[in-house]
Short mmCIF file of C-alpha atoms in Angstrom, two decimals:
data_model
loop_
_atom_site.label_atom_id
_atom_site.label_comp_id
_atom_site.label_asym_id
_atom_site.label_seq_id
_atom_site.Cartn_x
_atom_site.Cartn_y
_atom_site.Cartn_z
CA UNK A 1 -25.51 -8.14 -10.13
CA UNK A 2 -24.68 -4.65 -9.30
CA UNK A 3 -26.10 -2.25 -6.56
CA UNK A 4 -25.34 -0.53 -3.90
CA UNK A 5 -27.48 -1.85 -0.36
CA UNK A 6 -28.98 -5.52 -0.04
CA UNK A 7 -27.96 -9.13 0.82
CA UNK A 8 -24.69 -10.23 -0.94
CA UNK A 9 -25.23 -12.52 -3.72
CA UNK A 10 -23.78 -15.79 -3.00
CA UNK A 11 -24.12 -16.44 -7.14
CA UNK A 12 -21.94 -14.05 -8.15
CA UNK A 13 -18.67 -15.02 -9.19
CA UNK A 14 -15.48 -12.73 -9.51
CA UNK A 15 -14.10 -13.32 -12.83
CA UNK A 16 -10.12 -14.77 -12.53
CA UNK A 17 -9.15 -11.91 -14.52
CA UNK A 18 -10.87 -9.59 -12.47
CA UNK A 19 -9.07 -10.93 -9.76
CA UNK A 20 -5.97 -10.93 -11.26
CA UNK A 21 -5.64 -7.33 -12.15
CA UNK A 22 -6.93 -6.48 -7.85
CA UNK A 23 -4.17 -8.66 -6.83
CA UNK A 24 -1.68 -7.24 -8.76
CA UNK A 25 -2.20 -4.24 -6.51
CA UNK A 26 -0.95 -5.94 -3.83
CA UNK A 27 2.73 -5.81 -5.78
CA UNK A 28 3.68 -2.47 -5.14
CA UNK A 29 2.67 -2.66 -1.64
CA UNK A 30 4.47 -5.41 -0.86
CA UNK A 31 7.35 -2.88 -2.62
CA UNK A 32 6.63 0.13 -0.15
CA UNK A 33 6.23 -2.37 2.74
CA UNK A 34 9.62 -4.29 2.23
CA UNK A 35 11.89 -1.62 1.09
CA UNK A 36 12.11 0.93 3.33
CA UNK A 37 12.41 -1.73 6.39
CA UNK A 38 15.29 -3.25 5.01
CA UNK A 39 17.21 -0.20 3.45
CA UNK A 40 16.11 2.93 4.98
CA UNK A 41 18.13 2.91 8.10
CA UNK A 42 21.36 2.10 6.49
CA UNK A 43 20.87 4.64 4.03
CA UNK A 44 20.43 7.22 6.53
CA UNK A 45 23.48 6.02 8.69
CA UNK A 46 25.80 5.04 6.25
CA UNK A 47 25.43 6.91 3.14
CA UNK A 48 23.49 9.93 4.47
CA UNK A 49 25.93 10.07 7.57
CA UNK A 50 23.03 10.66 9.74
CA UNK A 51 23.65 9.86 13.61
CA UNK A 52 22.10 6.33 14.98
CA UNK A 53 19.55 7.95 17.26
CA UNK A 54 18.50 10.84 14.79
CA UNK A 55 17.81 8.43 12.11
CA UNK A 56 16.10 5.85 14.52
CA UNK A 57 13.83 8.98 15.60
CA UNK A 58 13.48 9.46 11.71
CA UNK A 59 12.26 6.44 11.07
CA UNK A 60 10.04 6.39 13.73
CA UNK A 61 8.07 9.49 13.35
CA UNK A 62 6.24 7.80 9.94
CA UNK A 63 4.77 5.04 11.88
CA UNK A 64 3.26 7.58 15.09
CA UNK A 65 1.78 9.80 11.91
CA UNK A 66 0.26 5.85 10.36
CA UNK A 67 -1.54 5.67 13.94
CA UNK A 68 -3.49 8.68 13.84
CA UNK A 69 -4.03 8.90 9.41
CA UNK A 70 -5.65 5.42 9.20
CA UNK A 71 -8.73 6.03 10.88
CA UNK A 72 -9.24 9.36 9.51
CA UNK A 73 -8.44 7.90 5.90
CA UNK A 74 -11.26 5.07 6.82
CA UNK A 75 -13.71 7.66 7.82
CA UNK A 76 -13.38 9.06 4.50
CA UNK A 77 -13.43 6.58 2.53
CA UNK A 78 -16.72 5.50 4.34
CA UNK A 79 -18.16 8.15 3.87
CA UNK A 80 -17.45 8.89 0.01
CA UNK A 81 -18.36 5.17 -0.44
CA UNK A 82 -21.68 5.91 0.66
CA UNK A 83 -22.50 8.63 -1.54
CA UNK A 84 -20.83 7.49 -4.58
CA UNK A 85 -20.89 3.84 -4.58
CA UNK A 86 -17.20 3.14 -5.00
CA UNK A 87 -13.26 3.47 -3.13
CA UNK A 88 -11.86 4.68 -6.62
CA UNK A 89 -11.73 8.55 -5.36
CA UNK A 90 -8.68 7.86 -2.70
CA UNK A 91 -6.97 5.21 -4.51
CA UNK A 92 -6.25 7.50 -7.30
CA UNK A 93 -4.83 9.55 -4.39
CA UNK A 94 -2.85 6.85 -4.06
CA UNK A 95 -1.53 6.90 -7.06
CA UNK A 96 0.57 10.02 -6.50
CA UNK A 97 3.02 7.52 -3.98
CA UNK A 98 5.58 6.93 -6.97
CA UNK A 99 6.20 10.68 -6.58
CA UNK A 100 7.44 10.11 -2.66
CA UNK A 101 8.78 7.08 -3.60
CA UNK A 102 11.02 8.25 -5.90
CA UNK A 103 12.02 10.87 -3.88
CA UNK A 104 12.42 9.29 -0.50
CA UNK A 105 15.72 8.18 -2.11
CA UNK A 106 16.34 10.71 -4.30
CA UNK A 107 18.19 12.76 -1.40
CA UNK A 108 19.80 15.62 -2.75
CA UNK A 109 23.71 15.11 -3.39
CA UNK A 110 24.27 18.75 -0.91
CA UNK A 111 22.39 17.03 2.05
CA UNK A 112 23.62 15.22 5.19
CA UNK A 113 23.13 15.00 8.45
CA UNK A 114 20.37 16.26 9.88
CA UNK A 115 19.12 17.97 6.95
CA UNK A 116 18.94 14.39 5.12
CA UNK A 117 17.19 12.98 7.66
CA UNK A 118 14.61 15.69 7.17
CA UNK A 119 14.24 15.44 3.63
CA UNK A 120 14.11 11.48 4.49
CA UNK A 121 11.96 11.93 7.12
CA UNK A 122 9.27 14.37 5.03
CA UNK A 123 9.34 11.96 2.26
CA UNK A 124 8.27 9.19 4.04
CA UNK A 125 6.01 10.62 6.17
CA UNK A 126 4.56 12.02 2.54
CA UNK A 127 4.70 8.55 1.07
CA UNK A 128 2.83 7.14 3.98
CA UNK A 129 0.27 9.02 4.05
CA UNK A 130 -0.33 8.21 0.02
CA UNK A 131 0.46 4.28 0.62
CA UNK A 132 -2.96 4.50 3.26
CA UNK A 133 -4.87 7.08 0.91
CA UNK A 134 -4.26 3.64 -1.46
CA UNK A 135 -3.72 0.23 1.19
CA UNK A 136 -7.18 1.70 2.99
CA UNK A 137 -10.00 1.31 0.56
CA UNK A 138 -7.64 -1.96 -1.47
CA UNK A 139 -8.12 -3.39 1.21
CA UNK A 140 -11.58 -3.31 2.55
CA UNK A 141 -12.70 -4.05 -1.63
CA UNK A 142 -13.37 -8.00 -0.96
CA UNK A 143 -16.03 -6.91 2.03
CA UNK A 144 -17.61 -4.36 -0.25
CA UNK A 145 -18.20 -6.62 -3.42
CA UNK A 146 -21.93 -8.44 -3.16
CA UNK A 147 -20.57 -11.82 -2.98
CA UNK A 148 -20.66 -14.82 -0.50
CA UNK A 149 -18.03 -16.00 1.65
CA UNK A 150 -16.38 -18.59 -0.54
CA UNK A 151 -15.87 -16.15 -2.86
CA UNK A 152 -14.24 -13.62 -0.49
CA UNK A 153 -11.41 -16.15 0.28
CA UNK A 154 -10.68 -16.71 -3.02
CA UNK A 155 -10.34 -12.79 -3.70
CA UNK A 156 -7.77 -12.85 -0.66
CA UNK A 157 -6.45 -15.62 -1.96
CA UNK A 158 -5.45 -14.12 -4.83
CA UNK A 159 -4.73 -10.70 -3.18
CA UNK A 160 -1.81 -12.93 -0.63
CA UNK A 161 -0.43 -14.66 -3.42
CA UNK A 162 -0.08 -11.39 -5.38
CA UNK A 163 1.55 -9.41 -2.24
CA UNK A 164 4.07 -12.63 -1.76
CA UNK A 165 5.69 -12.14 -4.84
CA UNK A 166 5.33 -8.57 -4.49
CA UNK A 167 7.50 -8.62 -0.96
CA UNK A 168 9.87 -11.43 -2.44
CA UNK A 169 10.61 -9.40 -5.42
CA UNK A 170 11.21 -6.35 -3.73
CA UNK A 171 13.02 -8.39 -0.95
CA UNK A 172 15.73 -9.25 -3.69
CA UNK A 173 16.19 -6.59 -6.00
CA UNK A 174 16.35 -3.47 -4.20
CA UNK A 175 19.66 -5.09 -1.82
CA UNK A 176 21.32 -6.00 -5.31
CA UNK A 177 20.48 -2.84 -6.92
CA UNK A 178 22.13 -0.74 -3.80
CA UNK A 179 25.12 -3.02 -3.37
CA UNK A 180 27.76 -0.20 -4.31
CA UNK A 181 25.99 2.05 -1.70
CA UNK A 182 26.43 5.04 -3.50
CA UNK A 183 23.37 8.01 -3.22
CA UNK A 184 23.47 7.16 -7.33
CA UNK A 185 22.24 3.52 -6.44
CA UNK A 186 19.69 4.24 -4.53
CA UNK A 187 18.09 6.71 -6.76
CA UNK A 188 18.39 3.92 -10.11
CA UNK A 189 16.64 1.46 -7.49
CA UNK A 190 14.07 3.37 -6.47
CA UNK A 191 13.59 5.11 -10.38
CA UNK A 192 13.78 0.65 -11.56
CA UNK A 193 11.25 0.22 -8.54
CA UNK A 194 8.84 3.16 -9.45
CA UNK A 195 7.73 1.71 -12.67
CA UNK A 196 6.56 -1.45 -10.79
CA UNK A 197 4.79 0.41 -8.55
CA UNK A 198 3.01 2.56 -10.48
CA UNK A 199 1.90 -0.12 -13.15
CA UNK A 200 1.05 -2.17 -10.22
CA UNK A 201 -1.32 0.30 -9.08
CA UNK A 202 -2.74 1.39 -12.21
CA UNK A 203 -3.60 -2.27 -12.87
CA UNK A 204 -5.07 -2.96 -9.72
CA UNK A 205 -7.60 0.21 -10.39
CA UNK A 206 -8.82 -1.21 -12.98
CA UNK A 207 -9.44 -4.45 -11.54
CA UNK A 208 -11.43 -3.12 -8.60
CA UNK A 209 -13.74 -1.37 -11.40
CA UNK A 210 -14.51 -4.48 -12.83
CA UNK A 211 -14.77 -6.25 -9.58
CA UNK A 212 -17.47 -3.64 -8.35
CA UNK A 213 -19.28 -3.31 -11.59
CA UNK A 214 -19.26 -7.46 -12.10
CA UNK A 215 -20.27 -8.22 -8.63
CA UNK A 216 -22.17 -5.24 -7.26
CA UNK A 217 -20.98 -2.77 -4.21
CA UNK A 218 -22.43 -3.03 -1.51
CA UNK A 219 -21.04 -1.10 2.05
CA UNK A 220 -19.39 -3.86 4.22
CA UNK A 221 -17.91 -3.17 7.90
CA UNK A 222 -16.27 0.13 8.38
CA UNK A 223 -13.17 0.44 7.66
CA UNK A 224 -11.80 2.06 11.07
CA UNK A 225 -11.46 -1.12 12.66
CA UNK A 226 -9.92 -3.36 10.58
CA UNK A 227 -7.85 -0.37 9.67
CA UNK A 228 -6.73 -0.08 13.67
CA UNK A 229 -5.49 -3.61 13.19
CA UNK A 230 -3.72 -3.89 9.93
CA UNK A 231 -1.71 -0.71 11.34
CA UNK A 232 -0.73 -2.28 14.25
CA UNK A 233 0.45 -5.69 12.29
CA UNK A 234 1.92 -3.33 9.88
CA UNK A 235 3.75 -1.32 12.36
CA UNK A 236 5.22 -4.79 14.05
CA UNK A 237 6.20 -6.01 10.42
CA UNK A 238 8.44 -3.01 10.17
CA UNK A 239 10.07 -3.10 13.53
CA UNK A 240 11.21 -6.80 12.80
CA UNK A 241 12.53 -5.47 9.61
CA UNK A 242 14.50 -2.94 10.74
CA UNK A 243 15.85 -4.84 13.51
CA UNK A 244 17.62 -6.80 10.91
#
């Protein structure tokens, strides 16, 4: 059943494919989410030679920007939702993240010190920004689709499963990748890394297509508060990790 307004359908049925190719989304962001906790600040510190506080001040800057974006991101994707039907407009934003990714530790081989931590510090706050233009309307997809409530736990089902692996994977390979420490290293990680993000992404557009078009769209909850709260869980996921 497709539509836009009504009841959901409790008959429809996301197809495991369908559901597959959403979760896989969740892949890459368990890539942005995991790496940058557990490699950022040493990179700055120890490779980039950036002082303790500066890159601790670095580091936080991202997450005041994530407080303020969120919302606004919501809004809009509210709002085109309404007129369109679909989230599809801001996750292609999304898909520009790679680009940041890549050169969050791409830092140029010239730059330390405080100039690193800018070009650090710009390329995350860049790459956060385009991780919510994405996370933001991924997320609120299972409350959109016009199906009952069984059904919405088995698409975050899926979707948990999916970002698992997603943070486990990135969990292991990007320390072995950077074991030498060199700026070299981090720039094959995060080139090995961008393909799995991107493809992760790309797959996970089309599965909300199908999702929408298979089970009909239909404008859940706003996003702006469930957005307030996955920041703040986000933002106390990171601190943990970079207090390791």
């Amino acid at each position: 059943m497709t539509g836009r307004t009504g009841e959901y359908d409790t008959s429809a049925r996301p197809r495991t494919g369908d559901l597959t190719l959403y979760a896989t989304g969740s892949i890459g962001m368990g890539v942005w989410v995991t790496v940058p906790g557990l490699l950022l600040l040493y990179f700055l510190t120890r490779t980039l030679g950036v002082p303790a506080l500066l890159a601790g001040a670095t580091l936080l800057l991202p997450k005041i920007v994530d407080v303020v974006a969120h919302p606004l991101l919501g809004s809009l994707t509210d709002r085109r939702a309404r007129r369109t039907g679909h989230r599809r407009g801001l996750l292609r934003v999304g898909l520009w993240l790679t680009v940041a990714w890549i050169a969050l530790f791409s830092v140029p081989g010239g730059l330390s010190g405080t100039p690193a931590a800018l070009w650090v510090g710009g390329c995350c706050v860049a790459g956060n920004l385009l991780f919510a233009c994405f996370q933001v309307p991924y997320l609120t997809i299972p409350s959109d689709l016009r199906i009952g409530y069984h059904e919405r736990t088995r698409v975050f089902m899926f979707r948990m499963a999916f970002l698992t692996l997603g943070l486990f994977v990135a969990g292991v390979a990007a320390p072995a990748l950077v074991a030498s420490g060199g700026h070299r290293a981090y720039a094959r990680m995060a080139l090995l890394l961008a393909g799995l993000l991107i493809a992760s992404q790309l797959v996970a557009l089309t599965g909300v297509r199908r999702l929408t078009e298979h089970c009909g769209f239909r404008l859940g909850i706003t996003v702006v508060p469930a957005v307030l709260m996955a920041v703040a869980m986000a933002c106390q996921r990171r601190c943990r990790l970079d207090r390791r």
